[in-house]
Amino acid sequence: MKLKYIIPSVLVIVAAGILAFNSYSNSPEYQDINTNSRKAVIASVMTNVIEHFHYSPKDINDAFSKKVFKKYITKLDGKKNFFFQSDIDYLKKYETLIDEELKGLEPLLFYKEADSIISVRIDTVETLYSDILSTPFSFTKEDSLQRDRGKLDFPKNKAERKSVWTELLKFRTMKKLLDLKKTRSKAVDTASIKSKSDEDLEAEARKDIKQSLDLYFDRMASHYNGDARFEEFLNTVTWLMDPHSNYFSPKSHRYFDEQMSGTFYGIGALLSQKDYYVKIESIVAGGPAWKQGELENGDLIMKVQNKGDSVIDMTGYTVQDAVKIIRGEKGAIIKLTVKHLDGTIETIPIERGEVKVDAVFAHSYIIDNDGKKIGFLVLPEFYFNPKQRTGPGSSAFDVEAEVKKLKAHHVDGIIMDLRFNGGGSLGDAIDMAGLFVGKGPIVQTRKKDGSKRVLRNRTSELTYSGPLAIMVNEYSASASEILSAAMQDYKRAVIIGSKRTFGKGTVQRMVPLIKFIPDRLRDEFGKLGALKLTIRKFYRVNGGSTQLRGVSSDVVLPDPYYKTAERESSSALPWDSISPADYQVWKNPVDVQYLAKKSQQRLADSRIFNQLKKNIEIIKNIDDETKVPLNIQEYKAMRDSNSHALKKMDKLDSVAAPLDMTNISKDTSAASSDSMMVARAEQMLEGYKTDPYLHEAVNVMEDMIKKQASSAMKKE
C-alpha cells in the first residue's frame, strides 16, 4: 500500500482536554505501516499536531514549503562550502512539494536526497582540504576572503569549490602562522621554536589546521547521521512556526528533561574535550563514579556500551553528544573503556545513579556595603522537580529557603539575579512571585481560541517584604520575564539591566508523539520523540504581552549583548495586549523614577560604564569586518590595529574595589567535601565581587533602602 494512503489517517482531535485520535486511527490501513515509514509517520503526525494545536500555525502550503527549502539548505550549508549550485538546482524540484511530504501525501524525499547529497559533498571535501594543505601558501598576493559566505553564490564546479576552500584554509593558516611567529619572538627555549624558519612555521601551521579539520570532520560524521539531520529538518519546520516550537528525538527529549530539572541519572563526572576524545575532567564527590572508585581524573573515554547495545567508539564525539549517550536509565550498568594517564586501557562498569548539577540551583551571598547588609540571590534557571512540583528540588522551594536564610542574616535588601536565566517552570515563577507579593494574580495567558486565564499564586505566603531589586539582561527570558513583569506591575521591585529583556512571551507544552499512534502499533514504532509546541501566549497583569518587547528595565545599564533577543527572529510571534487583571499595587510602591535618576547621574561620571560603552563599539566594529585580506602584511596591520583598540579596553574588574562579599556559611560547609565544587564556588564569588553591573545594582539598592527609610520616617 502506498504511503500517501496511510499517513493521512493520522488525524487528531481534542476530547475533554486530552489529545487523541479520531475514528480514522482505527483504520485497518494502519496494519500496513512498517518501520521503513517511521520517519514519514513522525513528520506527518508532527505536522498534524502543529496544524491543530499550535497557537498561531502558518498555512502549510507551497509558500511555506519554499521557506522550509531555503531554511534547511542554509542549515545544511549556510557558508556554502559543500553544495554545488547544480545540487541546489536539482533539489529545487522539491521546493513546492515539501508541504505534501510533511502531510504524508507524498513520500518524504526532499530530506533524504538533501541528506544524501550533502554527505557525498562532505566526503569529497575531506579529500580536498588534505590536498590543499599539502602545499605551502604564498601570503604576498593582493587577494581577500569574504568571511560572510552567505552573501555569495554556491560554487558552480569543482574548481570554484577548490578556490573557496583554498581561500578559507589560507586564511586559517595565515592566522596560525602569525600566532606561531609571535610565540617564536617571545620564546626562551632557543632549541625549539626559536630556531625554526618562517617556512618551518608555515608547515607547522598547515599541519595544525589539518589536525583541527580532521577532528571537525570526524565529529561531524559521528553526529550528523541520518537521525540527527532528520531532527534538524523537522526543527526547520517548527522554527518557521515560531522560534520556540521544537521536535526532540527520544534521546534529545531525555536530555531536555534533565536540563530542566537540573537532575539526571549518569556516572557523576565533569567532562571536557581533549583532541579526538572526551576527557574525565573531575569526579563528582558522592556520585556513582566516585563510589565505584576506578574512574580517574584525566581518563580519556575511548568506548561506551549501554546494556543490550553495541559498543560505541567515542572517537570524535563532542562532550554534548557523549553526555547524551552516557546518561540514561537509573540503575542500569554502563561500561566505559578508558585510557588512563599512564597509558593503560581499562573497561569500567558503573551503575547509573542520580546526579545533580549544582550550578543551576539557587544560591545566595551576603554583601556588606558600608554597614548595610545586602542579600544577593542568584537563580540560573527556573528548574522543577518532576516527581514533586512544589517540594525540594523545585526552584520556588529553593528560592524560598535562600530568602529565609538571608532574612536570618538580617539583610537590609535583596538583589535577585536573573541575568542569563532563560526561564523554565511557569509554576515555579508564579510561586516565587508569591514570596514577594503574597497571594494574587501573577500572569495571564490566552489560547488560540481567544479564551483567557488569570494565573494566581494561591499557596505561597508573603515571605519577604523588604527592598527588592531584580537584575536582568537580554538573555533573561520566559519565566524570568514573568517574575520581573509581575514585580514591576505591582511596583514591588526595581528592574535593573538591559533596555529590554529577551521577549519570549509564549507557552510551550511537551507532547510525546507516540500518543498519536494506536496502541497496537506503539511497540512496532517504539519511541517517536516529542514536540515542544507553542500553545498559548503570556500577558502581564497590566494586560501587555511580554512577547517580542520583553520587560523594559527601570534602571537601564549599558548592554554589551546585542542581536540575541526574540525580535531578531523573523518567525517570532507579534506583540499584542489584553485587558488587565484585577490586582493591587504594593503598599509601598518603589519610586523607580527616583532610582533611575540617581543611577543616571552615577553612570554619567562612571569611568567603568563609559569605558564599557567604548568597548562595545570597538567589538561591534571588529565583528562587522567580514572581508579580510589574505596578504599577511595587510592582515597583520589590520589585526594589530584591532589588538591596539582592544588593549585600550581597561580591565573593568580592576577599576573598582571588589565588593565585600561572602558565601553564606551553610552553603560553604555543604560543599567542602568536593574540592572542585569549592573551587568553582570561589571562582564564581570572585567574579561577582568585581562585576560592574552588580556594583551598580548595590548602589541602586542603597538608594532604595535610604529612600524607603526616609519615607517611613515622614509617615511617622
PDB file of N, CA, C and O in Angstrom, residues 145-205:
ATOM      1  N   LEU A 145      39.396  37.460   1.588  1.00  0.00           N
ATOM      2  CA  LEU A 145      38.399  36.433   1.910  1.00  0.00           C
ATOM      3  C   LEU A 145      37.128  37.103   2.400  1.00  0.00           C
ATOM      4  O   LEU A 145      37.179  37.979   3.278  1.00  0.00           O
ATOM      5  N   GLN A 146      35.987  36.710   1.832  1.00  0.00           N
ATOM      6  CA  GLN A 146      34.691  37.157   2.336  1.00  0.00           C
ATOM      7  C   GLN A 146      34.256  36.155   3.391  1.00  0.00           C
ATOM      8  O   GLN A 146      33.880  35.027   3.080  1.00  0.00           O
ATOM      9  N   ARG A 147      34.344  36.555   4.666  1.00  0.00           N
ATOM     10  CA  ARG A 147      34.013  35.621   5.745  1.00  0.00           C
ATOM     11  C   ARG A 147      32.515  35.351   5.823  1.00  0.00           C
ATOM     12  O   ARG A 147      32.091  34.298   6.291  1.00  0.00           O
ATOM     13  N   ASP A 148      31.706  36.300   5.378  1.00  0.00           N
ATOM     14  CA  ASP A 148      30.262  36.079   5.360  1.00  0.00           C
ATOM     15  C   ASP A 148      29.900  35.394   4.045  1.00  0.00           C
ATOM     16  O   ASP A 148      29.432  36.013   3.100  1.00  0.00           O
ATOM     17  N   ARG A 149      30.112  34.067   3.998  1.00  0.00           N
ATOM     18  CA  ARG A 149      29.913  33.312   2.770  1.00  0.00           C
ATOM     19  C   ARG A 149      28.451  33.278   2.341  1.00  0.00           C
ATOM     20  O   ARG A 149      28.146  33.026   1.178  1.00  0.00           O
ATOM     21  N   GLY A 150      27.551  33.535   3.283  1.00  0.00           N
ATOM     22  CA  GLY A 150      26.131  33.514   2.939  1.00  0.00           C
ATOM     23  C   GLY A 150      25.763  34.546   1.898  1.00  0.00           C
ATOM     24  O   GLY A 150      24.740  34.417   1.213  1.00  0.00           O
ATOM     25  N   LYS A 151      26.601  35.582   1.750  1.00  0.00           N
ATOM     26  CA  LYS A 151      26.326  36.639   0.771  1.00  0.00           C
ATOM     27  C   LYS A 151      26.727  36.229  -0.645  1.00  0.00           C
ATOM     28  O   LYS A 151      26.385  36.915  -1.608  1.00  0.00           O
ATOM     29  N   LEU A 152      27.471  35.141  -0.761  1.00  0.00           N
ATOM     30  CA  LEU A 152      27.972  34.711  -2.060  1.00  0.00           C
ATOM     31  C   LEU A 152      27.146  33.556  -2.631  1.00  0.00           C
ATOM     32  O   LEU A 152      26.285  33.000  -1.954  1.00  0.00           O
ATOM     33  N   ASP A 153      27.432  33.192  -3.867  1.00  0.00           N
ATOM     34  CA  ASP A 153      26.728  32.086  -4.517  1.00  0.00           C
ATOM     35  C   ASP A 153      27.398  30.755  -4.170  1.00  0.00           C
ATOM     36  O   ASP A 153      28.564  30.711  -3.752  1.00  0.00           O
ATOM     37  N   PHE A 154      26.663  29.674  -4.354  1.00  0.00           N
ATOM     38  CA  PHE A 154      27.266  28.347  -4.245  1.00  0.00           C
ATOM     39  C   PHE A 154      28.268  28.171  -5.392  1.00  0.00           C
ATOM     40  O   PHE A 154      28.048  28.690  -6.502  1.00  0.00           O
ATOM     41  N   PRO A 155      29.364  27.462  -5.162  1.00  0.00           N
ATOM     42  CA  PRO A 155      30.303  27.218  -6.262  1.00  0.00           C
ATOM     43  C   PRO A 155      29.631  26.445  -7.393  1.00  0.00           C
ATOM     44  O   PRO A 155      28.786  25.581  -7.147  1.00  0.00           O
ATOM     45  N   LYS A 156      30.030  26.746  -8.632  1.00  0.00           N
ATOM     46  CA  LYS A 156      29.393  26.117  -9.796  1.00  0.00           C
ATOM     47  C   LYS A 156      30.034  24.773 -10.154  1.00  0.00           C
ATOM     48  O   LYS A 156      29.405  23.928 -10.787  1.00  0.00           O
ATOM     49  N   ASN A 157      31.289  24.601  -9.752  1.00  0.00           N
ATOM     50  CA  ASN A 157      32.005  23.387 -10.144  1.00  0.00           C
ATOM     51  C   ASN A 157      33.116  23.094  -9.145  1.00  0.00           C
ATOM     52  O   ASN A 157      33.302  23.827  -8.168  1.00  0.00           O
ATOM     53  N   LYS A 158      33.894  22.045  -9.437  1.00  0.00           N
ATOM     54  CA  LYS A 158      34.967  21.635  -8.535  1.00  0.00           C
ATOM     55  C   LYS A 158      36.044  22.710  -8.407  1.00  0.00           C
ATOM     56  O   LYS A 158      36.609  22.922  -7.324  1.00  0.00           O
ATOM     57  N   ALA A 159      36.326  23.381  -9.511  1.00  0.00           N
ATOM     58  CA  ALA A 159      37.368  24.409  -9.494  1.00  0.00           C
ATOM     59  C   ALA A 159      36.979  25.561  -8.571  1.00  0.00           C
ATOM     60  O   ALA A 159      37.806  26.060  -7.788  1.00  0.00           O
ATOM     61  N   GLU A 160      35.713  26.003  -8.667  1.00  0.00           N
ATOM     62  CA  GLU A 160      35.253  27.096  -7.805  1.00  0.00           C
ATOM     63  C   GLU A 160      35.232  26.662  -6.340  1.00  0.00           C
ATOM     64  O   GLU A 160      35.579  27.442  -5.457  1.00  0.00           O
ATOM     65  N   ARG A 161      34.817  25.422  -6.090  1.00  0.00           N
ATOM     66  CA  ARG A 161      34.795  24.960  -4.698  1.00  0.00           C
ATOM     67  C   ARG A 161      36.213  24.853  -4.140  1.00  0.00           C
ATOM     68  O   ARG A 161      36.459  25.181  -2.984  1.00  0.00           O
ATOM     69  N   LYS A 162      37.150  24.418  -4.966  1.00  0.00           N
ATOM     70  CA  LYS A 162      38.539  24.355  -4.509  1.00  0.00           C
ATOM     71  C   LYS A 162      39.045  25.753  -4.188  1.00  0.00           C
ATOM     72  O   LYS A 162      39.788  25.964  -3.212  1.00  0.00           O
ATOM     73  N   SER A 163      38.647  26.727  -4.991  1.00  0.00           N
ATOM     74  CA  SER A 163      39.044  28.113  -4.745  1.00  0.00           C
ATOM     75  C   SER A 163      38.483  28.607  -3.410  1.00  0.00           C
ATOM     76  O   SER A 163      39.181  29.286  -2.645  1.00  0.00           O
ATOM     77  N   VAL A 164      37.227  28.257  -3.139  1.00  0.00           N
ATOM     78  CA  VAL A 164      36.598  28.635  -1.865  1.00  0.00           C
ATOM     79  C   VAL A 164      37.385  28.066  -0.690  1.00  0.00           C
ATOM     80  O   VAL A 164      37.715  28.778   0.273  1.00  0.00           O
ATOM     81  N   TRP A 165      37.694  26.774  -0.774  1.00  0.00           N
ATOM     82  CA  TRP A 165      38.406  26.126   0.324  1.00  0.00           C
ATOM     83  C   TRP A 165      39.857  26.582   0.417  1.00  0.00           C
ATOM     84  O   TRP A 165      40.431  26.665   1.513  1.00  0.00           O
ATOM     85  N   THR A 166      40.466  26.902  -0.717  1.00  0.00           N
ATOM     86  CA  THR A 166      41.844  27.403  -0.692  1.00  0.00           C
ATOM     87  C   THR A 166      41.912  28.728   0.055  1.00  0.00           C
ATOM     88  O   THR A 166      42.802  28.956   0.889  1.00  0.00           O
ATOM     89  N   GLU A 167      40.948  29.621  -0.222  1.00  0.00           N
ATOM     90  CA  GLU A 167      40.917  30.915   0.471  1.00  0.00           C
ATOM     91  C   GLU A 167      40.685  30.730   1.968  1.00  0.00           C
ATOM     92  O   GLU A 167      41.335  31.374   2.798  1.00  0.00           O
ATOM     93  N   LEU A 168      39.759  29.855   2.301  1.00  0.00           N
ATOM     94  CA  LEU A 168      39.444  29.617   3.707  1.00  0.00           C
ATOM     95  C   LEU A 168      40.654  29.038   4.453  1.00  0.00           C
ATOM     96  O   LEU A 168      41.004  29.503   5.551  1.00  0.00           O
ATOM     97  N   LEU A 169      41.284  28.030   3.865  1.00  0.00           N
ATOM     98  CA  LEU A 169      42.417  27.381   4.519  1.00  0.00           C
ATOM     99  C   LEU A 169      43.638  28.295   4.556  1.00  0.00           C
ATOM    100  O   LEU A 169      44.423  28.267   5.515  1.00  0.00           O
ATOM    101  N   LYS A 170      43.780  29.113   3.547  1.00  0.00           N
ATOM    102  CA  LYS A 170      44.871  30.085   3.527  1.00  0.00           C
ATOM    103  C   LYS A 170      44.706  31.085   4.671  1.00  0.00           C
ATOM    104  O   LYS A 170      45.682  31.428   5.358  1.00  0.00           O
ATOM    105  N   PHE A 171      43.488  31.536   4.875  1.00  0.00           N
ATOM    106  CA  PHE A 171      43.202  32.491   5.956  1.00  0.00           C
ATOM    107  C   PHE A 171      43.500  31.872   7.319  1.00  0.00           C
ATOM    108  O   PHE A 171      44.170  32.471   8.161  1.00  0.00           O
ATOM    109  N   ARG A 172      43.019  30.639   7.524  1.00  0.00           N
ATOM    110  CA  ARG A 172      43.238  29.990   8.813  1.00  0.00           C
ATOM    111  C   ARG A 172      44.726  29.704   9.048  1.00  0.00           C
ATOM    112  O   ARG A 172      45.225  29.845  10.168  1.00  0.00           O
ATOM    113  N   THR A 173      45.425  29.306   7.998  1.00  0.00           N
ATOM    114  CA  THR A 173      46.863  29.051   8.124  1.00  0.00           C
ATOM    115  C   THR A 173      47.619  30.348   8.415  1.00  0.00           C
ATOM    116  O   THR A 173      48.550  30.369   9.234  1.00  0.00           O
ATOM    117  N   MET A 174      47.213  31.428   7.767  1.00  0.00           N
ATOM    118  CA  MET A 174      47.852  32.727   7.988  1.00  0.00           C
ATOM    119  C   MET A 174      47.698  33.176   9.442  1.00  0.00           C
ATOM    120  O   MET A 174      48.656  33.657  10.065  1.00  0.00           O
ATOM    121  N   LYS A 175      46.517  33.006   9.986  1.00  0.00           N
ATOM    122  CA  LYS A 175      46.287  33.365  11.394  1.00  0.00           C
ATOM    123  C   LYS A 175      47.167  32.529  12.319  1.00  0.00           C
ATOM    124  O   LYS A 175      47.782  33.050  13.261  1.00  0.00           O
ATOM    125  N   LYS A 176      47.218  31.230  12.040  1.00  0.00           N
ATOM    126  CA  LYS A 176      48.030  30.349  12.878  1.00  0.00           C
ATOM    127  C   LYS A 176      49.508  30.687  12.740  1.00  0.00           C
ATOM    128  O   LYS A 176      50.253  30.672  13.736  1.00  0.00           O
ATOM    129  N   LEU A 177      49.956  31.001  11.537  1.00  0.00           N
ATOM    130  CA  LEU A 177      51.357  31.349  11.306  1.00  0.00           C
ATOM    131  C   LEU A 177      51.742  32.594  12.100  1.00  0.00           C
ATOM    132  O   LEU A 177      52.821  32.643  12.712  1.00  0.00           O
ATOM    133  N   LEU A 178      50.879  33.598  12.112  1.00  0.00           N
ATOM    134  CA  LEU A 178      51.175  34.807  12.877  1.00  0.00           C
ATOM    135  C   LEU A 178      51.267  34.506  14.369  1.00  0.00           C
ATOM    136  O   LEU A 178      52.112  35.068  15.075  1.00  0.00           O
ATOM    137  N   ASP A 179      50.413  33.610  14.834  1.00  0.00           N
ATOM    138  CA  ASP A 179      50.477  33.207  16.251  1.00  0.00           C
ATOM    139  C   ASP A 179      51.797  32.508  16.559  1.00  0.00           C
ATOM    140  O   ASP A 179      52.415  32.751  17.600  1.00  0.00           O
ATOM    141  N   LEU A 180      52.225  31.624  15.646  1.00  0.00           N
ATOM    142  CA  LEU A 180      53.475  30.901  15.858  1.00  0.00           C
ATOM    143  C   LEU A 180      54.676  31.846  15.821  1.00  0.00           C
ATOM    144  O   LEU A 180      55.632  31.700  16.594  1.00  0.00           O
ATOM    145  N   LYS A 181      54.631  32.827  14.921  1.00  0.00           N
ATOM    146  CA  LYS A 181      55.711  33.816  14.859  1.00  0.00           C
ATOM    147  C   LYS A 181      55.778  34.630  16.146  1.00  0.00           C
ATOM    148  O   LYS A 181      56.873  34.956  16.639  1.00  0.00           O
ATOM    149  N   LYS A 182      54.627  34.967  16.659  1.00  0.00           N
ATOM    150  CA  LYS A 182      54.582  35.728  17.910  1.00  0.00           C
ATOM    151  C   LYS A 182      55.164  34.904  19.052  1.00  0.00           C
ATOM    152  O   LYS A 182      55.912  35.408  19.893  1.00  0.00           O
ATOM    153  N   THR A 183      54.831  33.610  19.065  1.00  0.00           N
ATOM    154  CA  THR A 183      55.377  32.715  20.091  1.00  0.00           C
ATOM    155  C   THR A 183      56.891  32.606  19.952  1.00  0.00           C
ATOM    156  O   THR A 183      57.627  32.617  20.938  1.00  0.00           O
ATOM    157  N   ARG A 184      57.360  32.513  18.691  1.00  0.00           N
ATOM    158  CA  ARG A 184      58.810  32.402  18.447  1.00  0.00           C
ATOM    159  C   ARG A 184      59.552  33.638  18.951  1.00  0.00           C
ATOM    160  O   ARG A 184      60.639  33.523  19.535  1.00  0.00           O
ATOM    161  N   SER A 185      58.960  34.807  18.756  1.00  0.00           N
ATOM    162  CA  SER A 185      59.641  36.041  19.161  1.00  0.00           C
ATOM    163  C   SER A 185      59.775  36.161  20.673  1.00  0.00           C
ATOM    164  O   SER A 185      60.668  36.841  21.169  1.00  0.00           O
ATOM    165  N   LYS A 186      58.880  35.472  21.386  1.00  0.00           N
ATOM    166  CA  LYS A 186      58.908  35.552  22.850  1.00  0.00           C
ATOM    167  C   LYS A 186      59.494  34.309  23.496  1.00  0.00           C
ATOM    168  O   LYS A 186      59.590  34.216  24.721  1.00  0.00           O
ATOM    169  N   ALA A 187      59.890  33.335  22.677  1.00  0.00           N
ATOM    170  CA  ALA A 187      60.347  32.055  23.225  1.00  0.00           C
ATOM    171  C   ALA A 187      61.696  32.198  23.918  1.00  0.00           C
ATOM    172  O   ALA A 187      62.561  32.965  23.499  1.00  0.00           O
ATOM    173  N   VAL A 188      61.836  31.427  24.977  1.00  0.00           N
ATOM    174  CA  VAL A 188      63.093  31.393  25.725  1.00  0.00           C
ATOM    175  C   VAL A 188      63.922  30.194  25.296  1.00  0.00           C
ATOM    176  O   VAL A 188      65.150  30.244  25.223  1.00  0.00           O
ATOM    177  N   ASP A 189      63.235  29.100  24.958  1.00  0.00           N
ATOM    178  CA  ASP A 189      63.906  27.854  24.581  1.00  0.00           C
ATOM    179  C   ASP A 189      64.390  27.950  23.135  1.00  0.00           C
ATOM    180  O   ASP A 189      63.651  27.683  22.192  1.00  0.00           O
ATOM    181  N   THR A 190      65.644  28.344  22.923  1.00  0.00           N
ATOM    182  CA  THR A 190      66.172  28.539  21.568  1.00  0.00           C
ATOM    183  C   THR A 190      66.324  27.235  20.798  1.00  0.00           C
ATOM    184  O   THR A 190      66.455  27.233  19.581  1.00  0.00           O
ATOM    185  N   ALA A 191      66.293  26.111  21.522  1.00  0.00           N
ATOM    186  CA  ALA A 191      66.475  24.817  20.861  1.00  0.00           C
ATOM    187  C   ALA A 191      65.209  24.338  20.175  1.00  0.00           C
ATOM    188  O   ALA A 191      65.243  23.381  19.417  1.00  0.00           O
ATOM    189  N   SER A 192      64.093  24.989  20.435  1.00  0.00           N
ATOM    190  CA  SER A 192      62.838  24.525  19.834  1.00  0.00           C
ATOM    191  C   SER A 192      62.323  25.530  18.822  1.00  0.00           C
ATOM    192  O   SER A 192      62.914  25.680  17.738  1.00  0.00           O
ATOM    193  N   ILE A 193      61.273  26.249  19.166  1.00  0.00           N
ATOM    194  CA  ILE A 193      60.593  27.088  18.180  1.00  0.00           C
ATOM    195  C   ILE A 193      61.450  28.264  17.722  1.00  0.00           C
ATOM    196  O   ILE A 193      61.325  28.725  16.592  1.00  0.00           O
ATOM    197  N   LYS A 194      62.344  28.745  18.568  1.00  0.00           N
ATOM    198  CA  LYS A 194      63.128  29.927  18.210  1.00  0.00           C
ATOM    199  C   LYS A 194      64.072  29.649  17.034  1.00  0.00           C
ATOM    200  O   LYS A 194      64.475  30.558  16.307  1.00  0.00           O
ATOM    201  N   SER A 195      64.418  28.377  16.852  1.00  0.00           N
ATOM    202  CA  SER A 195      65.336  28.013  15.767  1.00  0.00           C
ATOM    203  C   SER A 195      64.615  27.726  14.452  1.00  0.00           C
ATOM    204  O   SER A 195      65.259  27.471  13.431  1.00  0.00           O
ATOM    205  N   LYS A 196      63.274  27.777  14.467  1.00  0.00           N
ATOM    206  CA  LYS A 196      62.515  27.421  13.269  1.00  0.00           C
ATOM    207  C   LYS A 196      62.408  28.611  12.311  1.00  0.00           C
ATOM    208  O   LYS A 196      62.206  29.749  12.726  1.00  0.00           O
ATOM    209  N   SER A 197      62.498  28.309  11.021  1.00  0.00           N
ATOM    210  CA  SER A 197      62.366  29.337   9.988  1.00  0.00           C
ATOM    211  C   SER A 197      60.895  29.634   9.734  1.00  0.00           C
ATOM    212  O   SER A 197      60.005  28.914  10.202  1.00  0.00           O
ATOM    213  N   ASP A 198      60.651  30.699   8.946  1.00  0.00           N
ATOM    214  CA  ASP A 198      59.270  31.018   8.572  1.00  0.00           C
ATOM    215  C   ASP A 198      58.636  29.862   7.804  1.00  0.00           C
ATOM    216  O   ASP A 198      57.444  29.571   7.959  1.00  0.00           O
ATOM    217  N   GLU A 199      59.458  29.195   6.968  1.00  0.00           N
ATOM    218  CA  GLU A 199      58.933  28.068   6.198  1.00  0.00           C
ATOM    219  C   GLU A 199      58.545  26.915   7.120  1.00  0.00           C
ATOM    220  O   GLU A 199      57.519  26.242   6.902  1.00  0.00           O
ATOM    221  N   ASP A 200      59.362  26.683   8.146  1.00  0.00           N
ATOM    222  CA  ASP A 200      59.045  25.627   9.118  1.00  0.00           C
ATOM    223  C   ASP A 200      57.735  25.943   9.841  1.00  0.00           C
ATOM    224  O   ASP A 200      56.885  25.056  10.031  1.00  0.00           O
ATOM    225  N   LEU A 201      57.579  27.190  10.228  1.00  0.00           N
ATOM    226  CA  LEU A 201      56.372  27.585  10.966  1.00  0.00           C
ATOM    227  C   LEU A 201      55.136  27.509  10.074  1.00  0.00           C
ATOM    228  O   LEU A 201      54.048  27.135  10.532  1.00  0.00           O
ATOM    229  N   GLU A 202      55.301  27.866   8.789  1.00  0.00           N
ATOM    230  CA  GLU A 202      54.165  27.772   7.858  1.00  0.00           C
ATOM    231  C   GLU A 202      53.722  26.324   7.706  1.00  0.00           C
ATOM    232  O   GLU A 202      52.519  26.019   7.685  1.00  0.00           O
ATOM    233  N   ALA A 203      54.688  25.411   7.617  1.00  0.00           N
ATOM    234  CA  ALA A 203      54.365  23.982   7.520  1.00  0.00           C
ATOM    235  C   ALA A 203      53.689  23.490   8.796  1.00  0.00           C
ATOM    236  O   ALA A 203      52.739  22.699   8.748  1.00  0.00           O
ATOM    237  N   GLU A 204      54.170  23.980   9.934  1.00  0.00           N
ATOM    238  CA  GLU A 204      53.562  23.603  11.212  1.00  0.00           C
ATOM    239  C   GLU A 204      52.134  24.139  11.311  1.00  0.00           C
ATOM    240  O   GLU A 204      51.244  23.464  11.830  1.00  0.00           O
ATOM    241  N   ALA A 205      51.926  25.343  10.800  1.00  0.00           N
ATOM    242  CA  ALA A 205      50.586  25.935  10.817  1.00  0.00           C
ATOM    243  C   ALA A 205      49.620  25.102   9.982  1.00  0.00           C
ATOM    244  O   ALA A 205      48.493  24.818  10.403  1.00  0.00           O
TER     245      ALA A 205
END
